[in-house]
Structure formats: structure tokens, C-alpha cells
Amino acid sequence: MSSIRLDNVLVEIPIYSGVDRSLKFNLFRSTGAGKILRSAGGAIARDQRNRIVIRALDDVTLDINDGDRIALLGRNGAGKTTLLRVLANVLEPVRGTVRISGRISTLFNVSGLLDPELPGYENILFAGGLIGIPRNKLKALLPEIAAFAELGDYLQMPVRTYSSGMLVRLGFAIATSIEPDILLMDEVIGAGDVHFVEKAVHRARNLYQRSNIMVVASHNPALLHGLCNKGILMDRGKVVMMGPLQEVAERYEKNDWATNPAPASAAE
Amino acid sequence: MSLPGKDEPRVDAVLDAGTQTEPDTVISAGDRARRDIIDGLKAWQIWTALAWHDIRVRYIRTMLGPFWITVSMAVFVLALALVFSGVFNSDFHEYLPFLTAGLLVWGLISGVLLESATTFSSAYLIILSVPAPYSIHIFRAVLRQVIIFGHNVIVYVAVVLLVGVPVTPATLLFIPGLILVCITMAWLNLLIAAAGCRFRDLQPIVSSMLQLVFFLTPLIWDRSLIGGKVHSLWIEANPFYHLIEVMRSPLLGKAPPLLSVLCVVAMAVVGWWLTYLLFRRFRRRIPYWL
């Protein structure tokens, strides 16, 4: 039994690099003129202590249960990665409650965890250890991971010699080698060449049959058909819609949801 | 278990990748901070592997490998000893072991402090992708410096054989000394690492302070060498002097001064207590500061 419940989750990321002064003027202008300024990314606002913050998640309430395989859809900066980070328990929200039960595996940037100087084989042990797979288990999984990544002799070469697509292959192979209760993935499936994407979708499909909950962020709903049964559409840190994937994907493609007004908080 | 405050977010069931804790228990900030440190200690296999990995990667394409640490220490000590035994008009055979032991310990302390402010910010990829305890990065950084210290000990052993430093039962006291110093360095590292990702000025401040401390602490000079011209308060009010002394004295075959032992124990206990209070308050802000 796995479940995830978020209640009124707020994530505001403070910006500490002296943008305050120049931004004050812009916020005033855009709201003062009553104009709606649309941009990608979360709402830029002020928190209770009057600091400039990016409101990455705004009052998100979600209930995810066993069997839910969710596609996270939304434009760049809509809050998909932040939501995944909250679900993965690497980011504690500023306000709100998070309840998670089940063993989580994340697929964020596993290729970023690889060490450029180490050969592929050692990186499987290194990065696999970092994401929490016990070493003896990793050693047993080694042939399987190597076969899936299809990197051949390159596994004996330092990872810095890999192309970005090869890095994605290795990272994906490592992260999907275990069977978690809850699987979180961020934009990984779309990377790599056509052949690999096919393989990756197939592997993810196998994986979800063994895991209870899956949440995948992507810009490409077509890839997620057959992989997911539900969709969450996000914009500016808010959940616009949650429901069957078909309906959510249609709404996403219609693009009519992206008309919410400029952040009210900016006027405060 | 203390109840979380009104506005404090409650996160149930802390999940490390791999281990599952009992779900549906409310965990307060204090529990999370304590658990972070305890789970971090328990994950010793991970940070031990990471520390060795750091050393390996740093020297992976060099011929001498990590023994570059040893060589550079040997050159440094020998050159300084030749010049400063002359400056202080002191016996080279007495000055060399004093200098070597002091610089050995100083290397450990300054090594930890120099990398403290960037401990979390350089591990941001791990912190933002894996729900692992933050303290593993601290233990990794301290152990990395202990490994470097281990390579430097070779220089000290060579000096012992060369000039005949007395090896007595008191020499063994350097092991509890090392443990005390590591405990102290760990809280300092945690404190500076957390503050360092919020306030990026900390890194340059720490490195310039260290230069100053290097000259103010009796490392290349000693009370006996300058004929008591420095007031002892200058020496004994310097916490670094005591950190050095709990290891340097045993390395020179003497028991460490009681005052130094007491000072370092006090630093370890009070420091960890203060750091823990701050850590439980600011732990959850760390990923926001990265």
C-alpha cells in the first residue's frame, strides 16, 4: 500500500541576489496598469517578510493512491520539477502537509550524479550507491544494467567521454534497476535517440507494473499514453486540472488554461 | 516527541531511498534534525566510499596518486624547518619534529575549514535529487581530510626515524586527540556549510581568517623559541592552539596539557549543542538556499 497526500502545499524560493530593487518597479508597473503580464515560470511575488520569492508551488492539494500512474503536464517553469522534489521528500514545503507512505525512487538527473572521471562500470556502483541501492545488490544488477544501457566497451571508458545521450542511457538504466513502491521521473523518457526512447518507455512500463505509484513529468503527452492513466496539468505553481490522462492531455493541447491572471500577490 | 508549531510544515514518514520508516507518524523539525545526524552516522558506508572516491578522483590521472599529498607536505616541512630553525637560532633536530607535528594537525583543521562553506553547495545535485541525510556530506568532508592526514603521517614517521623523537605510551594519546578534533571539526563544518550556502561571503571570510590564524597560532613559532615575548593569554585564548595541542603533544611523546584537553572537550560539547539548535531550526531551509 502506497499513497501520497499533499494538503495546501506552498513552496516559495527566495531570491537573494539583489534583484529586489529593479524588480519592484516592474511589479508595480504591471499590476498598476491593470495589465496581465504572462511569462513562463512560477509567479514572482513577495513573501511575508517582503522578500522577492518565486512561488513555485501555490496551494497544491493532491491525493495519489495505489495504481495511479500520473503524467505531469505543463509549460516550462510550471512547477513540475518542484512538485516532484516535494514528492521525493528532498524539499520541505514552506507551508502545508505532505504525507507519503511507500519506498520512493527518484529519477532526477541520475546522469548528473555520475562522476566524469570514473569508468561506466564504476559509475554504476557509485551513482547507484548514491541513490540508495545497496552495494551487493548493485553488483548483482550490474550485468542487467550494462545490457540495458547498450554501451558495450564504453562502460570501461571514463564517463567524460560519453555523449549526453549516452549519459542519459546510463543514468536511466541505473535508476530503473530497482523496484520502488513510488517511482518519480523528470523528463527522462524524452531524451536519448528514438530507439532508446522506445526501450525506455517499455522499461518504464514494466517498472510501473511492479511499482504502485508513478509520477512522470513530460512535455510530450504522446509518449505517456499507455504509460499513464491519469494526468495533472500545472500552471504557475497551481494544479489546473487532474483527471484521466485523455482529458487532461486534450486540455493541455488546447492551451486555453494558460490565461490565469497575473499574480495577485504582486500588488500587495 | 515534540509537537510541531502551528505554521510548521509537517512531513510524515521520512523516506530514505532504500529504507522505509513507519508511515503516518508526524515528524517535527527537531526529530528530523536528530534523525538526519543519526541516519547520517548510520550510513557510514556511503560517506566512507564517497570520501575515498574524492581522494581517488582528485589524483586519478597523476603518477604518484594521493602520495602527492605526502610529497608536498614533506617539501613544505623541510623547507620551513631549514629556514626557521635558523631564524629562531634553534636546533634543527628539535625544531623539525615540532614543526612537522604542528603542521600535520594544522593541515587537518585548515583542510576541513577551507572546504566547509562549500560542503553543501558543491553537493547540491545530490541534495536536490536524493532524500539522503545532509550530514553525510559533513562526515564525508571530515573523513576526506582525515585520509589526507593519514598520508601526511608518513612524513611524520620519517621525521621520527630520522631525528629520533621519543615514542612513549603518551604517543598513543594522539588517537583520542584525533577523535576529539574530528568531533569538533564536524560541528564547525556543519555550521559553516549551512551558513555558507545562505551567505556566500563566508568562503572568502573563512579562507582569509585561516591565513591569520596560521600566523597567530604557535605552529612555526613556540613560546620557548621567542623567549616569552608573547603574553600567554594570546596563546591560551586561541581555541586553535588547544585543538593543535591535543594532538601535537602526544605526537612529540608528551601528554597533552590538561587545559587544552578540557578546552577541546568543552568546544566539542557546547559546539554540537549550539549547532544542533540551529540545525533543527534551519535544516529544511538548506535546499532553498542552494
Coordinates of C-alpha atoms in Angstrom, one line a residue:
Chain A
M1 CA 0.0 0.0 0.0
S2 CA 1.4 3.3 -1.1
S3 CA -0.1 6.7 -1.0
I4 CA 0.8 10.4 -1.3
R5 CA -1.3 13.2 0.1
L6 CA -0.5 16.9 -0.2
D7 CA -2.5 19.5 1.6
N8 CA -2.2 23.2 0.7
V9 CA 1.4 22.9 -0.1
L10 CA 3.2 26.2 -0.7
V11 CA 6.8 26.4 -1.9
E12 CA 8.4 29.8 -2.2
I13 CA 12.0 30.0 -3.3
P14 CA 13.7 33.2 -2.0
I15 CA 15.9 35.0 -4.4
Y16 CA 18.9 36.6 -2.7
S17 CA 20.9 38.2 -5.5
G18 CA 19.9 41.8 -5.3
V19 CA 17.1 41.7 -7.9
D20 CA 14.9 43.4 -5.4
R21 CA 15.3 47.0 -6.5
S22 CA 14.9 46.5 -10.2
L23 CA 12.0 44.2 -9.8
K24 CA 10.0 46.5 -7.5
F25 CA 9.5 48.8 -10.4
N26 CA 8.3 46.1 -12.8
L27 CA 5.9 44.5 -10.4
F28 CA 4.3 47.9 -9.7
R29 CA 4.0 48.7 -13.3
S30 CA 2.5 45.5 -14.4
T31 CA -0.2 45.5 -11.8
G32 CA -0.7 49.2 -11.6
A33 CA -1.7 49.4 -15.2
G34 CA -4.1 46.6 -14.7
K35 CA -2.3 44.6 -17.4
I36 CA -1.8 40.9 -17.3
L37 CA 1.8 40.1 -18.0
R38 CA 2.3 36.5 -18.9
S39 CA 5.6 34.7 -18.7
A40 CA 6.9 31.3 -18.3
G41 CA 7.8 30.2 -14.7
G42 CA 6.2 30.5 -11.3
A43 CA 4.7 33.7 -10.0
I44 CA 7.2 36.2 -8.8
A45 CA 5.9 37.6 -5.6
R46 CA 6.8 38.8 -2.1
D47 CA 6.6 36.6 1.0
Q48 CA 5.5 37.6 4.5
R49 CA 8.9 39.1 5.2
N50 CA 8.7 41.1 2.0
R51 CA 11.4 39.2 0.2
I52 CA 11.2 38.6 -3.5
V53 CA 10.3 34.9 -4.0
I54 CA 9.4 32.6 -6.8
R55 CA 6.1 30.9 -5.9
A56 CA 7.0 27.5 -7.3
L57 CA 4.0 25.7 -5.8
D58 CA 0.9 27.6 -4.8
D59 CA -1.6 25.9 -2.6
V60 CA -1.3 22.4 -4.1
T61 CA -3.6 19.7 -2.7
L62 CA -3.3 16.3 -4.2
D63 CA -4.4 12.7 -3.4
I64 CA -2.4 10.0 -5.1
N65 CA -3.2 6.3 -4.5
D66 CA -2.1 2.8 -5.4
G67 CA -2.4 2.2 -9.1
D68 CA -2.2 5.9 -10.1
R69 CA 0.3 6.4 -12.9
I70 CA 0.3 10.1 -13.4
A71 CA 1.6 12.3 -16.2
L72 CA 2.6 15.8 -15.0
L73 CA 2.0 18.3 -17.8
G74 CA 2.7 22.0 -18.0
R75 CA 4.8 24.6 -19.6
N76 CA 8.4 25.4 -18.7
G77 CA 8.6 26.5 -15.1
A78 CA 5.0 25.5 -14.3
G79 CA 6.3 23.7 -11.1
K80 CA 6.6 20.2 -12.3
T81 CA 10.1 19.6 -11.0
T82 CA 9.4 21.4 -7.8
L83 CA 6.3 19.2 -7.2
L84 CA 8.4 16.1 -7.9
R85 CA 11.0 17.3 -5.4
V86 CA 8.3 17.7 -2.8
L87 CA 7.0 14.2 -3.6
A88 CA 10.6 12.9 -3.3
N89 CA 11.0 14.5 0.1
V90 CA 14.0 16.5 -0.9
L91 CA 12.2 19.8 -0.5
E92 CA 10.1 20.5 2.6
P93 CA 7.3 23.0 1.7
V94 CA 7.2 26.4 3.4
R95 CA 3.6 25.6 4.4
G96 CA 1.3 22.7 4.1
T97 CA 1.4 19.0 4.8
V98 CA 3.0 16.1 3.0
R99 CA 2.1 12.5 3.7
I100 CA 3.9 9.8 1.9
S101 CA 4.0 6.1 2.6
G102 CA 6.0 3.7 0.4
R103 CA 9.5 3.4 -0.8
I104 CA 10.4 6.1 -3.2
S105 CA 12.8 6.0 -6.1
T106 CA 13.6 9.2 -8.0
L107 CA 14.8 9.6 -11.5
F108 CA 16.0 13.1 -11.3
N109 CA 19.2 13.8 -13.1
V110 CA 20.9 10.5 -12.3
S111 CA 23.2 11.2 -15.2
G112 CA 24.2 14.4 -13.2
L113 CA 25.3 12.2 -10.3
L114 CA 27.8 10.3 -12.5
D115 CA 31.4 11.1 -11.9
P116 CA 33.1 12.2 -15.2
E117 CA 36.4 10.6 -14.3
L118 CA 35.2 7.2 -13.4
P119 CA 34.6 4.5 -16.0
G120 CA 31.0 3.5 -16.7
Y121 CA 31.1 0.3 -14.6
E122 CA 32.4 2.0 -11.5
N123 CA 29.8 4.8 -12.0
I124 CA 27.1 2.2 -11.8
L125 CA 28.3 1.3 -8.3
F126 CA 28.9 5.0 -7.5
A127 CA 25.7 6.6 -8.7
G128 CA 23.7 3.5 -7.7
G129 CA 25.0 3.8 -4.2
L130 CA 24.2 7.5 -4.1
I131 CA 20.5 6.9 -5.0
G132 CA 20.4 4.3 -2.2
I133 CA 20.8 0.9 -3.8
P134 CA 22.9 -1.4 -1.6
R135 CA 26.3 -2.3 -3.0
N136 CA 25.8 -6.0 -3.1
K137 CA 22.5 -5.6 -4.9
L138 CA 24.2 -3.3 -7.4
K139 CA 26.9 -5.9 -8.1
A140 CA 24.2 -8.5 -8.8
L141 CA 22.4 -6.0 -11.1
L142 CA 25.5 -4.9 -12.9
P143 CA 25.1 -7.2 -16.0
E144 CA 21.5 -6.3 -16.4
I145 CA 22.2 -2.5 -16.1
A146 CA 25.0 -2.8 -18.6
A147 CA 22.9 -4.8 -21.1
F148 CA 20.1 -2.3 -20.9
A149 CA 22.3 0.8 -21.4
E150 CA 23.8 -0.9 -24.5
L151 CA 27.1 0.9 -24.1
G152 CA 29.4 -2.0 -24.7
D153 CA 33.1 -1.3 -24.3
Y154 CA 32.3 2.3 -23.4
L155 CA 31.5 1.0 -19.9
Q156 CA 35.2 0.7 -19.4
M157 CA 35.8 4.3 -20.5
P158 CA 35.6 7.4 -18.3
V159 CA 32.1 8.8 -18.4
R160 CA 33.5 12.2 -19.5
T161 CA 34.0 10.6 -23.0
Y162 CA 30.2 10.0 -23.2
S163 CA 27.8 12.0 -25.3
S164 CA 24.8 13.5 -23.5
G165 CA 22.6 10.8 -24.9
M166 CA 24.9 8.1 -23.6
L167 CA 24.8 9.7 -20.2
V168 CA 21.1 9.6 -20.2
R169 CA 21.1 5.9 -21.1
L170 CA 23.4 5.0 -18.3
G171 CA 21.6 7.2 -15.7
F172 CA 18.2 5.8 -16.8
A173 CA 19.5 2.2 -16.7
I174 CA 20.8 2.7 -13.1
A175 CA 17.8 4.4 -11.7
T176 CA 15.3 1.9 -13.2
S177 CA 17.2 -1.1 -12.0
I178 CA 15.3 -1.3 -8.7
E179 CA 11.7 -1.8 -7.9
P180 CA 10.4 1.1 -5.8
D181 CA 6.8 1.5 -4.5
I182 CA 6.7 5.0 -5.8
L183 CA 8.6 6.0 -9.0
L184 CA 9.2 9.6 -9.8
M185 CA 10.6 10.6 -13.1
D186 CA 11.6 14.0 -14.5
E187 CA 11.7 14.5 -18.3
V188 CA 13.9 11.5 -18.7
I189 CA 12.0 9.5 -21.2
G190 CA 12.1 12.1 -23.9
A191 CA 15.9 12.2 -24.0
G192 CA 18.0 9.8 -26.0
D193 CA 17.6 8.5 -29.5
V194 CA 14.4 7.1 -31.0
H195 CA 15.4 3.5 -30.4
F196 CA 16.3 4.2 -26.8
V197 CA 13.1 6.2 -26.1
E198 CA 11.1 3.1 -27.2
K199 CA 13.2 0.9 -24.9
A200 CA 12.9 3.3 -22.1
V201 CA 9.1 3.5 -22.4
H202 CA 9.0 -0.3 -22.5
R203 CA 11.1 -0.5 -19.4
A204 CA 9.2 2.2 -17.5
R205 CA 6.0 0.2 -18.4
N206 CA 7.5 -2.9 -16.9
L207 CA 8.6 -1.0 -13.9
Y208 CA 5.2 0.5 -13.2
Q209 CA 3.7 -2.9 -13.2
R210 CA 5.9 -3.6 -10.2
S211 CA 5.6 -0.2 -8.5
N212 CA 2.4 1.1 -7.0
I213 CA 2.6 4.7 -7.9
M214 CA 4.3 6.5 -10.8
V215 CA 4.6 10.2 -11.5
V216 CA 6.3 11.3 -14.7
A217 CA 6.9 14.9 -15.8
S218 CA 7.0 15.5 -19.5
H219 CA 6.2 17.9 -22.3
N220 CA 5.2 15.2 -24.6
P221 CA 1.9 13.6 -23.7
A222 CA 2.0 11.3 -26.7
L223 CA 4.9 9.4 -25.1
L224 CA 2.9 8.9 -22.0
H225 CA -0.2 7.3 -23.5
G226 CA -0.2 3.7 -22.5
L227 CA 2.2 4.5 -19.7
C228 CA 0.0 6.7 -17.6
N229 CA -3.7 6.6 -16.7
K230 CA -4.1 10.0 -15.1
G231 CA -2.8 13.5 -15.8
I232 CA -2.1 16.6 -13.8
L233 CA -2.0 19.9 -15.6
M234 CA 0.0 22.6 -13.8
D235 CA 0.5 26.3 -14.5
R236 CA 2.3 28.9 -12.4
G237 CA 2.6 26.5 -9.5
K238 CA -1.0 25.6 -9.3
V239 CA -2.8 22.5 -10.3
V240 CA -5.1 23.5 -13.1
M241 CA -6.7 20.1 -13.6
M242 CA -6.4 16.5 -12.5
G243 CA -8.2 13.6 -14.2
P244 CA -8.0 10.9 -16.8
L245 CA -5.0 11.4 -19.0
Q246 CA -7.0 11.7 -22.2
E247 CA -9.0 14.6 -20.9
V248 CA -6.0 16.4 -19.3
A249 CA -3.9 15.9 -22.4
E250 CA -6.7 17.4 -24.6
R251 CA -6.9 20.4 -22.3
Y252 CA -3.1 20.7 -22.4
E253 CA -3.1 20.8 -26.1
K254 CA -6.0 23.3 -26.3
N255 CA -3.8 25.7 -24.4
D256 CA -6.8 27.6 -23.0
W257 CA -5.8 27.1 -19.4
A258 CA -2.8 29.4 -19.7
T259 CA -4.8 32.5 -19.1
N260 CA -4.8 32.9 -15.4
P261 CA -4.2 36.5 -14.4
A262 CA -1.0 38.0 -13.2
P263 CA -0.2 37.1 -9.6
A264 CA -2.5 39.0 -7.2
S265 CA 0.2 38.9 -4.6
A266 CA 2.4 41.2 -6.6
A267 CA 0.1 44.1 -5.9
E268 CA 0.4 43.6 -2.1
Chain B
M1 CA 8.1 13.7 20.6
S2 CA 7.6 17.4 20.5
L3 CA 4.7 18.7 18.5
P4 CA 5.3 20.9 15.6
G5 CA 4.4 24.5 15.8
K6 CA 1.2 26.0 14.2
D7 CA 2.7 27.1 11.0
E8 CA 5.4 24.5 10.8
P9 CA 5.0 22.1 7.9
R10 CA 4.6 18.5 8.9
V11 CA 6.1 15.9 6.8
D12 CA 5.1 12.4 7.6
A13 CA 7.3 9.4 7.1
V14 CA 10.8 10.4 6.2
L15 CA 11.9 8.2 3.5
D16 CA 15.5 7.4 2.6
A17 CA 15.9 5.7 -0.6
G18 CA 16.1 2.1 0.4
T19 CA 14.7 2.1 3.9
Q20 CA 11.2 2.7 4.9
T21 CA 10.2 4.2 8.1
E22 CA 6.8 3.6 9.6
P23 CA 4.3 5.8 7.8
D24 CA 1.7 8.2 9.3
T25 CA 3.8 9.4 12.1
V26 CA 4.2 13.1 12.4
I27 CA 7.8 14.2 12.4
S28 CA 8.7 17.5 13.9
A29 CA 11.7 19.7 12.8
G30 CA 13.7 18.6 15.9
D31 CA 13.1 14.9 15.1
R32 CA 14.2 15.5 11.5
A33 CA 17.3 17.2 12.6
R34 CA 18.2 14.5 15.0
R35 CA 17.3 11.8 12.6
D36 CA 19.4 13.5 9.9
I37 CA 22.5 13.2 12.1
I38 CA 21.8 9.7 13.4
D39 CA 20.9 8.3 10.0
G40 CA 23.9 10.1 8.5
L41 CA 26.2 8.3 11.0
K42 CA 24.5 5.0 10.2
A43 CA 25.1 5.5 6.5
W44 CA 28.9 5.3 7.2
Q45 CA 29.4 3.0 4.2
I46 CA 28.2 5.7 1.9
W47 CA 30.3 8.6 3.2
T48 CA 33.3 6.4 3.6
A49 CA 33.0 5.4 0.0
L50 CA 32.4 9.0 -1.1
A51 CA 35.5 10.2 0.9
W52 CA 37.8 7.7 -0.7
H53 CA 36.2 8.4 -4.0
D54 CA 37.1 12.1 -3.6
I55 CA 40.7 11.3 -3.0
R56 CA 40.9 8.9 -5.9
V57 CA 39.2 11.2 -8.4
R58 CA 41.5 14.1 -7.3
Y59 CA 44.6 12.2 -8.3
I60 CA 43.2 9.8 -10.9
R61 CA 45.5 10.9 -13.7
T62 CA 48.6 11.6 -11.7
M63 CA 51.6 9.3 -11.4
L64 CA 52.1 9.5 -7.7
G65 CA 48.3 9.5 -6.9
P66 CA 47.4 10.5 -3.4
F67 CA 51.1 10.3 -2.4
W68 CA 51.4 13.8 -3.9
I69 CA 49.9 14.9 -0.6
T70 CA 52.8 13.2 1.2
V71 CA 55.4 14.7 -1.1
S72 CA 54.1 18.2 -0.9
M73 CA 53.9 18.0 2.9
A74 CA 57.5 16.7 3.0
V75 CA 58.8 19.5 0.8
F76 CA 56.9 22.2 2.7
V77 CA 58.1 20.9 6.2
L78 CA 61.7 20.5 5.2
A79 CA 61.9 24.0 3.6
L80 CA 60.3 25.7 6.5
A81 CA 62.4 23.8 9.0
L82 CA 65.6 24.7 7.3
V83 CA 64.8 28.4 7.3
F84 CA 63.0 28.8 10.6
S85 CA 65.4 26.8 12.7
G86 CA 67.9 29.4 11.6
V87 CA 65.6 32.3 12.2
F88 CA 64.9 31.1 15.8
N89 CA 68.5 30.0 16.2
S90 CA 67.2 26.6 17.4
D91 CA 68.5 23.1 17.0
F92 CA 67.2 21.6 13.7
H93 CA 66.7 18.2 15.3
E94 CA 64.4 19.7 17.9
Y95 CA 62.6 22.1 15.6
L96 CA 61.8 19.7 12.8
P97 CA 59.6 17.3 14.8
F98 CA 57.8 20.3 16.5
L99 CA 57.1 21.9 13.1
T100 CA 56.1 18.7 11.4
A101 CA 53.6 17.6 14.2
G102 CA 52.1 21.1 14.3
L103 CA 51.7 21.4 10.5
L104 CA 50.3 17.9 10.3
V105 CA 47.4 18.8 12.7
W106 CA 47.0 22.3 11.2
G107 CA 46.6 20.6 7.8
L108 CA 43.7 18.6 9.1
I109 CA 42.0 21.6 10.8
S110 CA 42.5 24.1 8.0
G111 CA 41.6 21.5 5.3
V112 CA 38.2 20.9 6.9
L113 CA 37.6 24.6 7.4
L114 CA 38.6 25.6 3.9
E115 CA 36.0 23.3 2.3
S116 CA 33.3 23.9 4.9
A117 CA 31.5 26.8 3.4
T118 CA 31.0 24.9 0.1
T119 CA 30.3 21.4 1.5
F120 CA 26.5 21.7 0.8
S121 CA 26.7 23.9 -2.2
S122 CA 29.0 21.5 -4.0
A123 CA 26.7 18.6 -3.2
Y124 CA 23.6 20.4 -4.5
L125 CA 23.0 17.7 -7.1
I126 CA 22.7 15.0 -4.5
I127 CA 20.8 17.2 -2.1
L128 CA 18.2 18.0 -4.7
S129 CA 17.8 14.5 -6.1
V130 CA 18.1 12.1 -3.3
P131 CA 16.4 12.2 0.1
A132 CA 19.6 11.3 2.0
P133 CA 20.6 12.9 5.3
Y134 CA 22.5 16.1 4.9
S135 CA 25.0 15.1 7.5
I136 CA 26.6 12.5 5.2
H137 CA 28.2 15.4 3.3
I138 CA 29.7 16.7 6.5
F139 CA 31.1 13.3 7.6
R140 CA 32.4 12.8 4.0
A141 CA 34.2 16.1 4.1
V142 CA 35.8 15.4 7.6
L143 CA 36.8 11.9 6.7
R144 CA 38.4 13.1 3.4
Q145 CA 40.6 15.4 5.5
V146 CA 41.4 12.5 7.8
I147 CA 42.5 10.4 4.9
I148 CA 44.8 13.2 3.7
F149 CA 46.1 13.4 7.3
G150 CA 46.8 9.7 7.1
H151 CA 49.0 10.3 4.0
N152 CA 50.8 13.1 5.8
V153 CA 51.5 10.9 8.9
I154 CA 54.1 9.2 6.7
V155 CA 56.2 12.4 6.7
Y156 CA 56.0 12.4 10.5
V157 CA 57.1 8.8 10.7
A158 CA 60.0 9.6 8.5
V159 CA 60.9 12.5 10.8
V160 CA 60.6 10.2 13.9
L161 CA 63.0 7.8 12.3
L162 CA 65.4 10.5 11.1
V163 CA 65.9 12.6 14.3
G164 CA 64.7 10.1 16.9
V165 CA 61.6 11.6 18.6
P166 CA 60.8 9.8 21.8
V167 CA 58.0 7.3 21.3
T168 CA 56.3 6.8 24.7
P169 CA 53.0 5.5 25.9
A170 CA 51.7 9.1 25.7
T171 CA 52.2 9.0 22.0
L172 CA 49.1 6.8 21.8
L173 CA 47.1 9.6 23.2
F174 CA 47.1 11.2 19.7
I175 CA 44.3 8.8 18.8
P176 CA 41.8 10.2 21.3
G177 CA 43.1 13.6 20.4
L178 CA 42.3 12.9 16.8
I179 CA 38.8 11.8 17.7
L180 CA 38.2 14.9 19.8
V181 CA 39.4 17.1 17.0
C182 CA 37.2 15.3 14.4
I183 CA 34.1 15.7 16.6
T184 CA 34.8 19.4 16.9
M185 CA 35.6 19.9 13.2
A186 CA 32.3 18.1 12.3
W187 CA 30.1 20.6 14.0
L188 CA 32.1 23.5 12.7
N189 CA 31.8 22.1 9.2
L190 CA 28.0 21.6 9.6
L191 CA 27.6 25.2 10.9
I192 CA 29.7 26.8 8.2
A193 CA 28.3 24.6 5.5
A194 CA 24.7 25.6 6.3
A195 CA 25.5 29.3 6.8
G196 CA 27.8 29.2 3.7
C197 CA 25.0 28.3 1.3
R198 CA 22.9 31.2 2.6
F199 CA 25.7 33.7 2.9
R200 CA 28.2 33.3 0.1
D201 CA 30.6 35.7 1.6
L202 CA 31.6 33.1 4.2
Q203 CA 34.0 31.2 2.0
P204 CA 36.4 34.2 1.4
I205 CA 36.0 35.2 5.1
V206 CA 37.0 31.7 6.3
S207 CA 40.0 31.5 4.0
S208 CA 41.4 34.8 4.9
M209 CA 40.8 34.2 8.6
L210 CA 42.7 30.9 8.3
Q211 CA 45.8 32.7 7.0
L212 CA 45.7 35.0 10.0
V213 CA 45.2 32.1 12.4
F214 CA 48.1 30.3 10.9
F215 CA 50.5 33.0 12.0
L216 CA 48.8 33.8 15.3
T217 CA 48.9 30.1 16.5
P218 CA 52.2 28.7 17.7
L219 CA 52.9 26.5 14.6
I220 CA 56.2 27.7 13.2
W221 CA 57.0 29.5 16.4
D222 CA 56.6 28.5 20.0
R223 CA 56.8 30.2 23.4
S224 CA 60.2 28.8 24.2
L225 CA 61.6 29.8 20.8
I226 CA 60.8 33.5 21.2
G227 CA 61.8 33.8 24.9
G228 CA 58.3 34.6 26.4
K229 CA 57.9 37.8 24.4
V230 CA 54.3 37.0 23.7
H231 CA 51.8 37.1 26.5
S232 CA 50.5 33.7 27.3
L233 CA 46.9 35.0 27.0
W234 CA 47.5 35.4 23.3
I235 CA 48.2 31.8 23.1
E236 CA 45.8 30.3 25.6
A237 CA 42.8 32.3 24.5
N238 CA 43.2 30.9 21.0
P239 CA 41.0 27.8 20.5
F240 CA 43.1 26.6 17.6
Y241 CA 46.1 26.4 20.0
H242 CA 44.2 23.8 22.1
L243 CA 43.0 21.9 19.0
I244 CA 46.6 21.6 17.8
E245 CA 48.0 20.8 21.2
V246 CA 45.7 17.8 22.0
M247 CA 47.4 16.1 19.0
R248 CA 50.8 17.7 18.8
S249 CA 51.9 17.0 22.4
P250 CA 51.3 13.2 22.1
L251 CA 53.0 13.2 18.7
L252 CA 56.0 14.6 20.4
G253 CA 55.8 12.0 23.1
K254 CA 54.2 14.1 25.9
A255 CA 50.8 14.0 27.4
P256 CA 48.7 17.0 26.2
P257 CA 48.2 19.9 28.7
L258 CA 45.1 19.4 30.8
L259 CA 43.8 22.8 29.9
S260 CA 43.9 22.0 26.2
V261 CA 42.0 18.7 26.7
L262 CA 39.3 20.5 28.8
C263 CA 39.0 23.3 26.2
V264 CA 38.6 20.9 23.3
V265 CA 36.1 18.7 25.2
A266 CA 34.1 21.9 26.0
M267 CA 34.3 23.0 22.4
A268 CA 33.0 19.6 21.2
V269 CA 30.1 19.5 23.6
V270 CA 29.0 23.2 23.5
G271 CA 29.6 23.5 19.8
W272 CA 27.5 20.5 19.0
W273 CA 24.7 21.6 21.3
L274 CA 24.6 25.1 19.7
T275 CA 24.9 23.7 16.2
Y276 CA 22.1 21.2 16.8
L277 CA 19.8 24.0 18.0
L278 CA 20.5 26.0 14.8
F279 CA 20.3 22.9 12.6
R280 CA 16.9 21.9 13.8
R281 CA 15.7 25.4 13.0
F282 CA 17.3 25.8 9.6
R283 CA 17.7 22.3 8.3
R284 CA 14.7 22.5 6.0
R285 CA 15.8 25.8 4.5
I286 CA 19.1 24.3 3.2
P287 CA 17.8 23.1 -0.2
Y288 CA 16.1 26.6 -0.7
W289 CA 19.5 28.3 -0.2
L290 CA 21.4 26.1 -2.7

